[in-house]
PDB file of C-alpha atoms in Angstrom:
ATOM      1  CA  VAL A   6     -19.245  12.135   3.916  1.00 94.00           C
ATOM      2  CA  VAL A   7     -16.622  10.200   1.970  1.00 95.00           C
ATOM      3  CA  MET A   8     -15.473  10.843  -1.579  1.00 96.00           C
ATOM      4  CA  LEU A   9     -13.620   7.727  -2.663  1.00 94.00           C
ATOM      5  CA  ASN A  10     -11.237   7.749  -5.643  1.00 94.00           C
ATOM      6  CA  ALA A  11     -11.313  11.558  -5.647  1.00 96.00           C
ATOM      7  CA  GLY A  12      -7.857  11.713  -7.203  1.00 96.00           C
ATOM      8  CA  PHE A  13      -9.191  10.057 -10.344  1.00 96.00           C
ATOM      9  CA  ILE A  14     -12.154  12.440 -10.613  1.00 93.00           C
ATOM     10  CA  VAL A  15     -11.327  15.961  -9.359  1.00 94.00           C
ATOM     11  CA  PRO A  16      -8.669  17.714 -11.512  1.00 95.00           C
ATOM     12  CA  SER A  17      -6.980  19.567  -8.638  1.00 96.00           C
ATOM     13  CA  LEU A  18      -6.773  16.356  -6.585  1.00 97.00           C
ATOM     14  CA  ALA A  19      -5.546  14.422  -9.619  1.00 97.00           C
ATOM     15  CA  LYS A  20      -2.628  16.863  -9.711  1.00 97.00           C
ATOM     16  CA  VAL A  21      -1.922  16.186  -6.028  1.00 98.00           C
ATOM     17  CA  SER A  22      -2.041  12.446  -6.676  1.00 98.00           C
ATOM     18  CA  LEU A  23       0.178  12.700  -9.736  1.00 98.00           C
ATOM     19  CA  ALA A  24       2.719  14.841  -7.877  1.00 98.00           C
ATOM     20  CA  THR A  25       2.821  12.292  -5.058  1.00 98.00           C
ATOM     21  CA  LEU A  26       3.198   9.422  -7.518  1.00 98.00           C
ATOM     22  CA  GLU A  27       6.026  11.187  -9.347  1.00 98.00           C
ATOM     23  CA  ALA A  28       7.795  12.021  -6.071  1.00 98.00           C
ATOM     24  CA  THR A  29       7.548   8.508  -4.619  1.00 98.00           C
ATOM     25  CA  ARG A  30       7.324   6.411  -7.820  1.00 98.00           C
ATOM     26  CA  LEU A  31       4.731   4.329  -5.976  1.00 98.00           C
ATOM     27  CA  PRO A  32       1.008   3.742  -6.676  1.00 98.00           C
ATOM     28  CA  ILE A  33      -1.228   6.375  -5.068  1.00 98.00           C
ATOM     29  CA  TRP A  34      -4.908   6.542  -4.121  1.00 97.00           C
ATOM     30  CA  LEU A  35      -6.636   9.657  -2.764  1.00 98.00           C
ATOM     31  CA  ASN A  36      -9.908   9.951  -0.826  1.00 98.00           C
ATOM     32  CA  VAL A  37     -11.615  12.982   0.787  1.00 98.00           C
ATOM     33  CA  TYR A  38     -13.398  12.857   4.160  1.00 97.00           C
ATOM     34  CA  LEU A  39     -15.860  15.474   5.476  1.00 96.00           C
ATOM     35  CA  THR A  40     -16.887  15.125   9.139  1.00 95.00           C
ATOM     36  CA  ARG A  41     -19.250  17.325  11.108  1.00 93.00           C
ATOM     37  CA  PRO A  42     -18.143  18.520  14.560  1.00 91.00           C
ATOM     38  CA  GLY A  43     -19.281  16.810  17.736  1.00 91.00           C
ATOM     39  CA  LEU A  44     -18.917  13.166  16.687  1.00 92.00           C
ATOM     40  CA  ALA A  45     -17.658  10.970  19.520  1.00 92.00           C
ATOM     41  CA  SER A  46     -16.574   8.396  16.935  1.00 94.00           C
ATOM     42  CA  SER A  47     -16.158   9.560  13.362  1.00 93.00           C
ATOM     43  CA  THR A  48     -14.140   6.453  12.438  1.00 94.00           C
ATOM     44  CA  GLN A  49     -14.262   3.249  14.458  1.00 96.00           C
ATOM     45  CA  LEU A  50     -11.012   1.562  15.476  1.00 98.00           C
ATOM     46  CA  HIS A  51      -9.705  -0.281  12.406  1.00 98.00           C
ATOM     47  CA  THR A  52      -6.702  -1.018  10.207  1.00 98.00           C
ATOM     48  CA  ASP A  53      -6.085  -0.357   6.501  1.00 98.00           C
ATOM     49  CA  LYS A  54      -4.047  -1.957   3.726  1.00 97.00           C
ATOM     50  CA  GLN A  55      -2.432   1.340   2.748  1.00 97.00           C
ATOM     51  CA  ASP A  56       0.339   3.386   4.273  1.00 98.00           C
ATOM     52  CA  VAL A  57      -1.439   6.739   4.438  1.00 98.00           C
ATOM     53  CA  LEU A  58      -0.650  10.419   4.648  1.00 98.00           C
ATOM     54  CA  VAL A  59      -3.510  12.256   6.345  1.00 98.00           C
ATOM     55  CA  VAL A  60      -3.582  15.909   5.217  1.00 98.00           C
ATOM     56  CA  GLN A  61      -5.881  18.126   7.293  1.00 97.00           C
ATOM     57  CA  THR A  62      -7.285  20.936   5.137  1.00 97.00           C
ATOM     58  CA  THR A  63     -10.189  22.404   7.129  1.00 95.00           C
ATOM     59  CA  GLY A  64     -11.317  22.197  10.742  1.00 93.00           C
ATOM     60  CA  ARG A  65      -9.801  19.809  13.253  1.00 93.00           C
ATOM     61  CA  LYS A  66      -9.953  16.089  13.953  1.00 95.00           C
ATOM     62  CA  ARG A  67      -8.541  13.970  16.743  1.00 96.00           C
ATOM     63  CA  TRP A  68      -6.572  10.862  15.783  1.00 97.00           C
ATOM     64  CA  ARG A  69      -5.463   7.975  17.967  1.00 98.00           C
ATOM     65  CA  VAL A  70      -3.000   5.499  16.464  1.00 98.00           C
ATOM     66  CA  TYR A  71      -2.062   2.205  18.126  1.00 98.00           C
ATOM     67  CA  ALA A  72       0.649  -0.415  17.716  1.00 98.00           C
ATOM     68  CA  PRO A  73      -0.525  -3.460  15.731  1.00 98.00           C
ATOM     69  CA  PRO A  74      -1.683  -6.505  17.687  1.00 98.00           C
ATOM     70  CA  GLU A  75      -0.100  -9.894  17.144  1.00 98.00           C
ATOM     71  CA  PRO A  76      -1.617 -11.298  13.911  1.00 98.00           C
ATOM     72  CA  ALA A  77      -1.781 -14.766  15.489  1.00 98.00           C
ATOM     73  CA  GLU A  78      -4.352 -13.484  17.997  1.00 97.00           C
ATOM     74  CA  ALA A  79      -6.874 -13.528  15.135  1.00 97.00           C
ATOM     75  CA  ALA A  80      -5.053 -15.523  12.455  1.00 97.00           C
ATOM     76  CA  GLU A  81      -8.263 -16.100  10.511  1.00 97.00           C
ATOM     77  CA  LEU A  82      -8.672 -12.328   9.983  1.00 98.00           C
ATOM     78  CA  ASP A  83      -6.782 -10.034   7.623  1.00 98.00           C
ATOM     79  CA  PRO A  84      -4.427  -7.836   9.716  1.00 98.00           C
ATOM     80  CA  PHE A  85      -4.899  -5.133   7.073  1.00 98.00           C
ATOM     81  CA  ALA A  86      -8.695  -5.108   7.525  1.00 98.00           C
ATOM     82  CA  ARG A  87      -9.269  -5.414  11.267  1.00 98.00           C
ATOM     83  CA  GLY A  88     -12.179  -3.554  12.820  1.00 98.00           C
ATOM     84  CA  LYS A  89     -14.315  -3.818   9.697  1.00 96.00           C
ATOM     85  CA  GLY A  90     -17.556  -5.671   9.143  1.00 93.00           C
ATOM     86  CA  THR A  91     -18.423  -7.651  12.269  1.00 95.00           C
ATOM     87  CA  ASP A  92     -14.877  -7.517  13.662  1.00 97.00           C
ATOM     88  CA  GLN A  93     -14.526  -5.248  16.689  1.00 97.00           C
ATOM     89  CA  MET A  94     -11.152  -4.116  18.034  1.00 98.00           C
ATOM     90  CA  ASP A  95     -10.616  -3.251  21.715  1.00 97.00           C
ATOM     91  CA  ALA A  96      -8.440  -0.175  22.262  1.00 98.00           C
ATOM     92  CA  SER A  97      -7.804  -1.156  25.886  1.00 98.00           C
ATOM     93  CA  LYS A  98      -5.790  -4.141  24.658  1.00 97.00           C
ATOM     94  CA  LEU A  99      -3.579  -2.053  22.356  1.00 98.00           C
ATOM     95  CA  LYS A 100      -0.596   0.224  22.952  1.00 98.00           C
ATOM     96  CA  LEU A 101      -1.415   3.863  22.178  1.00 98.00           C
ATOM     97  CA  LEU A 102       1.310   5.464  20.064  1.00 98.00           C
ATOM     98  CA  VAL A 103      -0.207   8.770  18.931  1.00 98.00           C
ATOM     99  CA  ASP A 104      -3.026  10.913  20.340  1.00 97.00           C
ATOM    100  CA  THR A 105      -3.215  14.200  18.486  1.00 96.00           C
ATOM    101  CA  VAL A 106      -5.617  16.787  17.108  1.00 95.00           C
ATOM    102  CA  MET A 107      -4.875  17.603  13.499  1.00 96.00           C
ATOM    103  CA  ALA A 108      -5.137  21.256  12.441  1.00 94.00           C
ATOM    104  CA  PRO A 109      -5.224  22.646   8.877  1.00 96.00           C
ATOM    105  CA  GLY A 110      -1.881  22.214   7.126  1.00 97.00           C
ATOM    106  CA  GLN A 111      -0.728  19.331   9.330  1.00 98.00           C
ATOM    107  CA  VAL A 112       0.157  15.875   8.004  1.00 98.00           C
ATOM    108  CA  LEU A 113       0.044  12.554   9.845  1.00 98.00           C
ATOM    109  CA  TYR A 114       1.636   9.327   8.596  1.00 98.00           C
ATOM    110  CA  ILE A 115      -0.060   6.048   9.546  1.00 98.00           C
ATOM    111  CA  PRO A 116       1.585   2.786   8.429  1.00 98.00           C
ATOM    112  CA  ALA A 117      -0.554  -0.006   7.038  1.00 98.00           C
ATOM    113  CA  ALA A 118      -1.998  -2.395   9.669  1.00 98.00           C
ATOM    114  CA  PHE A 119      -1.667   0.175  12.487  1.00 98.00           C
ATOM    115  CA  PRO A 120      -5.083   0.494  14.209  1.00 98.00           C
ATOM    116  CA  HIS A 121      -6.506   4.009  14.373  1.00 98.00           C
ATOM    117  CA  GLU A 122      -9.708   5.848  15.283  1.00 98.00           C
ATOM    118  CA  THR A 123     -10.961   9.428  15.069  1.00 97.00           C
ATOM    119  CA  ASP A 124     -13.429  11.852  16.652  1.00 95.00           C
ATOM    120  CA  THR A 125     -14.395  15.521  16.418  1.00 93.00           C
ATOM    121  CA  VAL A 126     -15.205  16.288  20.066  1.00 88.00           C
ATOM    122  CA  GLY A 127     -13.263  17.860  22.939  1.00 69.00           C
ATOM    123  CA  GLU A 128     -11.987  21.258  23.962  1.00 53.00           C
ATOM    124  CA  THR A 129      -9.262  21.308  21.334  1.00 57.00           C
ATOM    125  CA  VAL A 130     -11.648  20.501  18.486  1.00 61.00           C
ATOM    126  CA  SER A 131     -13.725  23.271  16.929  1.00 56.00           C
ATOM    127  CA  GLU A 132     -17.414  22.980  17.788  1.00 64.00           C
ATOM    128  CA  LYS A 133     -18.524  24.890  14.697  1.00 76.00           C
ATOM    129  CA  GLU A 134     -16.289  24.007  11.783  1.00 88.00           C
ATOM    130  CA  SER A 135     -16.523  20.698   9.954  1.00 93.00           C
ATOM    131  CA  SER A 136     -13.360  18.697   9.428  1.00 94.00           C
ATOM    132  CA  VAL A 137     -12.064  17.998   5.922  1.00 96.00           C
ATOM    133  CA  HIS A 138      -8.989  15.897   5.295  1.00 97.00           C
ATOM    134  CA  LEU A 139      -7.351  14.099   2.414  1.00 98.00           C
ATOM    135  CA  THR A 140      -6.175  10.538   2.813  1.00 98.00           C
ATOM    136  CA  ILE A 141      -3.344   9.866   0.381  1.00 98.00           C
ATOM    137  CA  GLY A 142      -2.868   6.127   0.293  1.00 98.00           C
ATOM    138  CA  ILE A 143       0.459   4.619  -0.760  1.00 98.00           C
ATOM    139  CA  ASP A 144      -0.849   1.413  -2.259  1.00 97.00           C
ATOM    140  CA  THR A 145       2.135  -0.927  -2.300  1.00 98.00           C
ATOM    141  CA  HIS A 146       0.244  -3.683  -0.476  1.00 98.00           C
ATOM    142  CA  LEU A 147      -2.929  -3.372  -2.547  1.00 97.00           C
ATOM    143  CA  TRP A 148      -0.978  -3.816  -5.793  1.00 98.00           C
ATOM    144  CA  GLY A 149       1.269  -6.604  -4.536  1.00 98.00           C
ATOM    145  CA  LEU A 150       4.477  -4.589  -4.161  1.00 98.00           C
ATOM    146  CA  SER A 151       5.487  -6.250  -0.897  1.00 98.00           C
ATOM    147  CA  TRP A 152       7.893  -8.902   0.323  1.00 98.00           C
ATOM    148  CA  ALA A 153       4.886 -11.070   1.195  1.00 98.00           C
ATOM    149  CA  GLN A 154       3.638 -11.007  -2.395  1.00 98.00           C
ATOM    150  CA  ALA A 155       7.138 -11.699  -3.735  1.00 98.00           C
ATOM    151  CA  ARG A 156       7.455 -14.647  -1.318  1.00 98.00           C
ATOM    152  CA  ALA A 157       4.072 -16.067  -2.302  1.00 98.00           C
ATOM    153  CA  THR A 158       4.879 -15.703  -6.006  1.00 98.00           C
ATOM    154  CA  ALA A 159       8.277 -17.364  -5.575  1.00 98.00           C
ATOM    155  CA  LEU A 160       6.731 -20.322  -3.746  1.00 98.00           C
ATOM    156  CA  GLN A 161       4.009 -20.610  -6.397  1.00 97.00           C
ATOM    157  CA  ARG A 162       6.587 -20.699  -9.178  1.00 97.00           C
ATOM    158  CA  ALA A 163       8.371 -23.495  -7.316  1.00 97.00           C
ATOM    159  CA  GLY A 164       5.127 -25.435  -7.029  1.00 96.00           C
ATOM    160  CA  LEU A 165       4.883 -24.862  -3.283  1.00 96.00           C
ATOM    161  CA  PRO A 166       1.960 -23.477  -1.247  1.00 95.00           C
ATOM    162  CA  ALA A 167       2.150 -19.920   0.105  1.00 95.00           C
ATOM    163  CA  SER A 168       1.333 -21.154   3.611  1.00 97.00           C
ATOM    164  CA  LEU A 169       3.969 -21.907   6.207  1.00 97.00           C
ATOM    165  CA  SER A 170       5.700 -25.282   6.033  1.00 95.00           C
ATOM    166  CA  ASP A 171       3.287 -26.778   8.587  1.00 95.00           C
ATOM    167  CA  GLY A 172       0.301 -25.586   6.555  1.00 97.00           C
ATOM    168  CA  ALA A 173      -0.534 -22.728   8.891  1.00 97.00           C
ATOM    169  CA  SER A 174      -1.354 -19.220   7.698  1.00 97.00           C
ATOM    170  CA  VAL A 175       1.413 -16.646   7.495  1.00 98.00           C
ATOM    171  CA  ASN A 176      -0.682 -14.724  10.036  1.00 98.00           C
ATOM    172  CA  CYS A 177       0.506 -17.243  12.626  1.00 98.00           C
ATOM    173  CA  LEU A 178       4.003 -15.750  12.505  1.00 98.00           C
ATOM    174  CA  PRO A 179       5.128 -13.507  15.385  1.00 98.00           C
ATOM    175  CA  LEU A 180       4.495  -9.826  14.681  1.00 98.00           C
ATOM    176  CA  ASP A 181       8.124  -8.991  13.915  1.00 98.00           C
ATOM    177  CA  ARG A 182       8.420 -11.758  11.303  1.00 98.00           C
ATOM    178  CA  TRP A 183       4.988 -11.000   9.859  1.00 98.00           C
ATOM    179  CA  SER A 184       5.879  -7.303   9.577  1.00 98.00           C
ATOM    180  CA  SER A 185       9.192  -8.124   7.890  1.00 98.00           C
ATOM    181  CA  LEU A 186       7.306  -9.924   5.126  1.00 98.00           C
ATOM    182  CA  HIS A 187       4.441  -7.440   4.960  1.00 98.00           C
ATOM    183  CA  SER A 188       6.637  -4.448   4.235  1.00 98.00           C
ATOM    184  CA  PRO A 189       6.881  -2.680   0.870  1.00 98.00           C
ATOM    185  CA  LEU A 190       9.472  -3.755  -1.655  1.00 98.00           C
ATOM    186  CA  PRO A 191      12.307  -1.229  -2.132  1.00 97.00           C
ATOM    187  CA  VAL A 192      10.942   0.174  -5.380  1.00 97.00           C
ATOM    188  CA  GLY A 193      10.413   3.782  -6.368  1.00 97.00           C
ATOM    189  CA  PHE A 194      12.068   6.251  -4.011  1.00 96.00           C
ATOM    190  CA  ALA A 195      12.672   3.419  -1.516  1.00 96.00           C
ATOM    191  CA  ALA A 196      15.245   1.918  -3.905  1.00 96.00           C
ATOM    192  CA  ALA A 197      17.640   4.770  -3.096  1.00 93.00           C
ATOM    193  CA  ARG A 198      19.276   2.849  -0.241  1.00 91.00           C
ATOM    194  CA  TYR A 199      20.504   0.264  -2.756  1.00 91.00           C
ATOM    195  CA  LEU A 200      21.190   2.534  -5.735  1.00 90.00           C
ATOM    196  CA  SER A 201      22.720   5.663  -4.198  1.00 87.00           C
ATOM    197  CA  PRO A 202      26.096   3.989  -3.467  1.00 84.00           C
ATOM    198  CA  LEU A 203      26.369   3.242  -7.206  1.00 83.00           C
ATOM    199  CA  CYS A 204      25.863   6.846  -8.290  1.00 81.00           C
ATOM    200  CA  HIS A 205      29.400   8.029  -7.542  1.00 72.00           C
ATOM    201  CA  GLY A 206      31.872   8.619 -10.347  1.00 63.00           C
ATOM    202  CA  ASP A 207      31.781  10.394 -13.698  1.00 61.00           C
ATOM    203  CA  GLY A 208      29.911   7.671 -15.545  1.00 64.00           C
ATOM    204  CA  GLY A 209      26.718   7.965 -13.507  1.00 70.00           C
ATOM    205  CA  LEU A 210      24.260   5.115 -13.250  1.00 80.00           C
ATOM    206  CA  SER A 211      22.572   3.797 -16.370  1.00 87.00           C
ATOM    207  CA  ALA A 212      19.035   2.436 -16.259  1.00 86.00           C
ATOM    208  CA  ALA A 213      20.274  -1.035 -17.181  1.00 89.00           C
ATOM    209  CA  ARG A 214      22.898  -1.043 -14.436  1.00 88.00           C
ATOM    210  CA  ALA A 215      20.388   0.263 -11.904  1.00 91.00           C
ATOM    211  CA  GLU A 216      17.873  -2.450 -12.833  1.00 93.00           C
ATOM    212  CA  LYS A 217      20.501  -5.181 -12.531  1.00 94.00           C
ATOM    213  CA  ALA A 218      21.781  -3.904  -9.179  1.00 94.00           C
ATOM    214  CA  LEU A 219      18.284  -3.477  -7.747  1.00 96.00           C
ATOM    215  CA  CYS A 220      17.234  -6.924  -8.917  1.00 97.00           C
ATOM    216  CA  ALA A 221      20.248  -8.515  -7.219  1.00 96.00           C
ATOM    217  CA  ALA A 222      19.683  -6.565  -3.995  1.00 96.00           C
ATOM    218  CA  ILE A 223      15.975  -7.419  -3.820  1.00 97.00           C
ATOM    219  CA  SER A 224      16.668 -11.083  -4.585  1.00 98.00           C
ATOM    220  CA  ASP A 225      19.184 -11.350  -1.753  1.00 97.00           C
ATOM    221  CA  GLU A 226      16.913  -9.469   0.637  1.00 98.00           C
ATOM    222  CA  LEU A 227      13.889 -11.606  -0.256  1.00 98.00           C
ATOM    223  CA  ALA A 228      15.844 -14.785   0.424  1.00 98.00           C
ATOM    224  CA  ARG A 229      17.044 -13.378   3.751  1.00 98.00           C
ATOM    225  CA  ARG A 230      13.530 -12.384   4.862  1.00 98.00           C
ATOM    226  CA  MET A 231      12.073 -15.736   3.853  1.00 98.00           C
ATOM    227  CA  ALA A 232      14.767 -17.556   5.819  1.00 98.00           C
ATOM    228  CA  GLU A 233      14.244 -15.352   8.895  1.00 98.00           C
ATOM    229  CA  ALA A 234      10.474 -15.837   8.736  1.00 98.00           C
ATOM    230  CA  GLU A 235      10.836 -19.656   8.691  1.00 98.00           C
ATOM    231  CA  PRO A 236      14.291 -20.560  10.014  1.00 97.00           C
ATOM    232  CA  THR A 237      13.375 -24.203  10.619  1.00 96.00           C
ATOM    233  CA  ARG A 238      12.112 -24.630   7.068  1.00 97.00           C
ATOM    234  CA  TRP A 239      14.997 -22.951   5.250  1.00 98.00           C
ATOM    235  CA  GLY A 240      17.956 -22.753   7.583  1.00 97.00           C
ATOM    236  CA  SER A 241      19.636 -20.060   5.493  1.00 98.00           C
ATOM    237  CA  ALA A 242      19.081 -17.586   2.687  1.00 98.00           C
ATOM    238  CA  ALA A 243      21.261 -19.755   0.461  1.00 98.00           C
ATOM    239  CA  ALA A 244      18.786 -22.606   0.867  1.00 98.00           C
ATOM    240  CA  VAL A 245      15.976 -20.305  -0.283  1.00 98.00           C
ATOM    241  CA  LEU A 246      17.955 -19.290  -3.357  1.00 97.00           C
ATOM    242  CA  ASP A 247      18.514 -22.944  -4.203  1.00 97.00           C
ATOM    243  CA  ALA A 248      14.865 -23.925  -3.774  1.00 97.00           C
ATOM    244  CA  VAL A 249      12.846 -21.121  -5.393  1.00 97.00           C
ATOM    245  CA  PRO A 250      13.389 -18.884  -8.473  1.00 97.00           C
ATOM    246  CA  VAL A 251      13.997 -15.714  -6.492  1.00 98.00           C
ATOM    247  CA  SER A 252      15.786 -13.819  -9.276  1.00 97.00           C
ATOM    248  CA  ASP A 253      13.063 -14.500 -11.844  1.00 98.00           C
ATOM    249  CA  VAL A 254      10.404 -13.409  -9.371  1.00 98.00           C
ATOM    250  CA  THR A 255      12.250 -10.186  -8.591  1.00 98.00           C
ATOM    251  CA  LYS A 256      12.437  -9.298 -12.281  1.00 97.00           C
ATOM    252  CA  ARG A 257       8.721 -10.002 -12.625  1.00 98.00           C
ATOM    253  CA  MET A 258       7.900  -7.840  -9.590  1.00 98.00           C
ATOM    254  CA  LEU A 259       9.856  -4.909 -11.027  1.00 98.00           C
ATOM    255  CA  GLU A 260       8.000  -5.355 -14.307  1.00 97.00           C
ATOM    256  CA  HIS A 261       4.709  -5.362 -12.411  1.00 98.00           C
ATOM    257  CA  HIS A 262       5.710  -2.178 -10.572  1.00 98.00           C
ATOM    258  CA  ARG A 263       6.364  -0.385 -13.855  1.00 97.00           C
ATOM    259  CA  ALA A 264       3.029  -1.540 -15.311  1.00 97.00           C
ATOM    260  CA  VAL A 265       0.994  -0.308 -12.332  1.00 98.00           C
ATOM    261  CA  LEU A 266       2.769   3.062 -12.291  1.00 98.00           C
ATOM    262  CA  ALA A 267       2.322   3.543 -16.035  1.00 97.00           C
ATOM    263  CA  GLN A 268      -1.407   2.837 -15.782  1.00 97.00           C
ATOM    264  CA  GLN A 269      -1.951   5.133 -12.802  1.00 98.00           C
ATOM    265  CA  THR A 270       0.078   7.898 -14.455  1.00 97.00           C
ATOM    266  CA  ARG A 271      -2.219   7.777 -17.486  1.00 96.00           C
ATOM    267  CA  MET A 272      -5.266   7.907 -15.222  1.00 96.00           C
ATOM    268  CA  TYR A 273      -4.081  10.931 -13.251  1.00 97.00           C
ATOM    269  CA  LEU A 274      -2.938  12.804 -16.350  1.00 96.00           C
ATOM    270  CA  ARG A 275      -6.353  12.339 -17.932  1.00 94.00           C
ATOM    271  CA  ALA A 276      -8.160  13.461 -14.783  1.00 95.00           C
ATOM    272  CA  ALA A 277      -5.866  16.444 -14.251  1.00 95.00           C
ATOM    273  CA  HIS A 278      -6.043  17.872 -17.767  1.00 92.00           C
ATOM    274  CA  SER A 279      -9.313  16.634 -19.280  1.00 86.00           C
ATOM    275  CA  ALA A 280     -12.086  17.880 -16.998  1.00 84.00           C
ATOM    276  CA  PRO A 281     -15.508  16.899 -18.404  1.00 87.00           C
ATOM    277  CA  ARG A 282     -17.625  19.841 -19.553  1.00 89.00           C
ATOM    278  CA  SER A 283     -20.909  18.113 -20.324  1.00 94.00           C
ATOM    279  CA  SER A 284     -22.976  15.137 -19.232  1.00 94.00           C
ATOM    280  CA  ARG A 285     -21.677  13.243 -22.251  1.00 93.00           C
ATOM    281  CA  ASP A 286     -18.097  14.059 -21.241  1.00 91.00           C
ATOM    282  CA  ARG A 287     -18.784  12.889 -17.687  1.00 89.00           C
ATOM    283  CA  ALA A 288     -20.247   9.616 -18.917  1.00 93.00           C
ATOM    284  CA  ALA A 289     -17.220   9.061 -21.148  1.00 92.00           C
ATOM    285  CA  ALA A 290     -14.840   9.902 -18.289  1.00 90.00           C
ATOM    286  CA  GLN A 291     -16.644   7.450 -16.012  1.00 91.00           C
ATOM    287  CA  ALA A 292     -16.452   4.692 -18.610  1.00 94.00           C
ATOM    288  CA  ALA A 293     -12.738   5.384 -19.132  1.00 93.00           C
ATOM    289  CA  LEU A 294     -12.161   5.261 -15.356  1.00 93.00           C
ATOM    290  CA  PHE A 295     -13.837   1.861 -15.083  1.00 95.00           C
ATOM    291  CA  GLU A 296     -11.694   0.568 -17.947  1.00 96.00           C
ATOM    292  CA  ASP A 297      -8.586   1.879 -16.227  1.00 95.00           C
ATOM    293  CA  MET A 298      -9.570   0.153 -12.985  1.00 96.00           C
ATOM    294  CA  ASP A 299     -10.005  -3.075 -14.926  1.00 97.00           C
ATOM    295  CA  GLU A 300      -6.498  -2.653 -16.370  1.00 97.00           C
ATOM    296  CA  LEU A 301      -5.051  -2.283 -12.878  1.00 97.00           C
ATOM    297  CA  ASP A 302      -6.888  -5.405 -11.728  1.00 97.00           C
ATOM    298  CA  LEU A 303      -5.589  -7.167 -14.844  1.00 97.00           C
ATOM    299  CA  SER A 304      -2.020  -6.412 -13.784  1.00 97.00           C
ATOM    300  CA  MET A 305      -2.624  -8.259 -10.517  1.00 97.00           C
ATOM    301  CA  SER A 306      -4.344 -11.151 -12.304  1.00 97.00           C
ATOM    302  CA  GLN A 307      -1.414 -11.483 -14.686  1.00 97.00           C
ATOM    303  CA  LEU A 308       1.062 -11.489 -11.810  1.00 97.00           C
ATOM    304  CA  ASP A 309      -0.931 -14.244 -10.123  1.00 97.00           C
ATOM    305  CA  ALA A 310      -1.154 -16.228 -13.379  1.00 97.00           C
ATOM    306  CA  TRP A 311       2.611 -15.909 -13.884  1.00 97.00           C
ATOM    307  CA  GLY A 312       3.157 -17.172 -10.345  1.00 96.00           C
ATOM    308  CA  ARG A 313       1.049 -20.213 -11.191  1.00 95.00           C
ATOM    309  CA  GLY A 314       3.164 -20.975 -14.230  1.00 93.00           C
ATOM    310  CA  ALA A 315       2.050 -18.798 -17.144  1.00 85.00           C
ATOM    311  CA  GLU A 316       5.189 -17.901 -19.051  1.00 71.00           C
ATOM    312  CA  ALA A 317       4.001 -14.747 -20.818  1.00 53.00           C
ATOM    313  CA  SER A 318       3.751 -11.814 -18.422  1.00 46.00           C
ATOM    314  CA  GLN A 319       1.540  -9.749 -20.757  1.00 47.00           C
ATOM    315  CA  THR A 320       1.647  -6.683 -18.581  1.00 46.00           C
ATOM    316  CA  PRO A 321       0.011  -3.485 -19.842  1.00 44.00           C
ATOM    317  CA  THR A 322       2.385  -0.901 -21.307  1.00 44.00           C
TER     318      THR A 322
END
């Protein structure tokens, strides 16, 4: 049994989601999974687009996590959605990284694109108690807060295709280069590595100074990663900076980050403190949730439109 979007519906889980969002300053999604004991395969081997925190609350569940395969082995498939639909992954061809049975109170971190599978059988798994766990998804990839999205947007703004210089898919890159691009941007708590050195001294760090410093750091890092991903095309990070509007794109990505967080914060606050008490309230809450989802999708559409040349960002506030 799966309860998707539970963080936007159940008040207590909305509070968990909001606390995670406020701690990380990153977009959060929360689902609940109930699994009966004795299942040889409760989740088939697959990958996800989210970095996830698995929080075991009741019962036990066995998790196996594998190293990602080379994207080029199936370049036509989304590395973040392997093992879904008609796609079948073969565990014998993957390197096993983690094989563990989760007990109540334990937390497991699984990075995006890392194949994983679950079961509820075996001597170490309870034969009587169902398993319940929360999956707290850190949705940087879903909402475009990645180096890959920043690269694609920068190339779009320069009138260039997002493919590699030879026209091939980015999935044709070696795993290390693909992973370098498909990593989260250093926003939210991840910006600390760039901002903490600036926090010394009596004056502190103003919001304006922090924004300027982070924008410069992300711009330089984006150019470096683009050059490393395609050394023949660019030659150096300086060549990237000369060819594409990296600084403008970085500012737009930070603006997009703020818009997504503001929208999700409103959603979780409403769910946490305005529990519906009647069928009319539930219908109104459902309608409001759908509108909120549309606003989040609009943020992505506006980012894409800006990449294609629209000058007004028009992000929600």
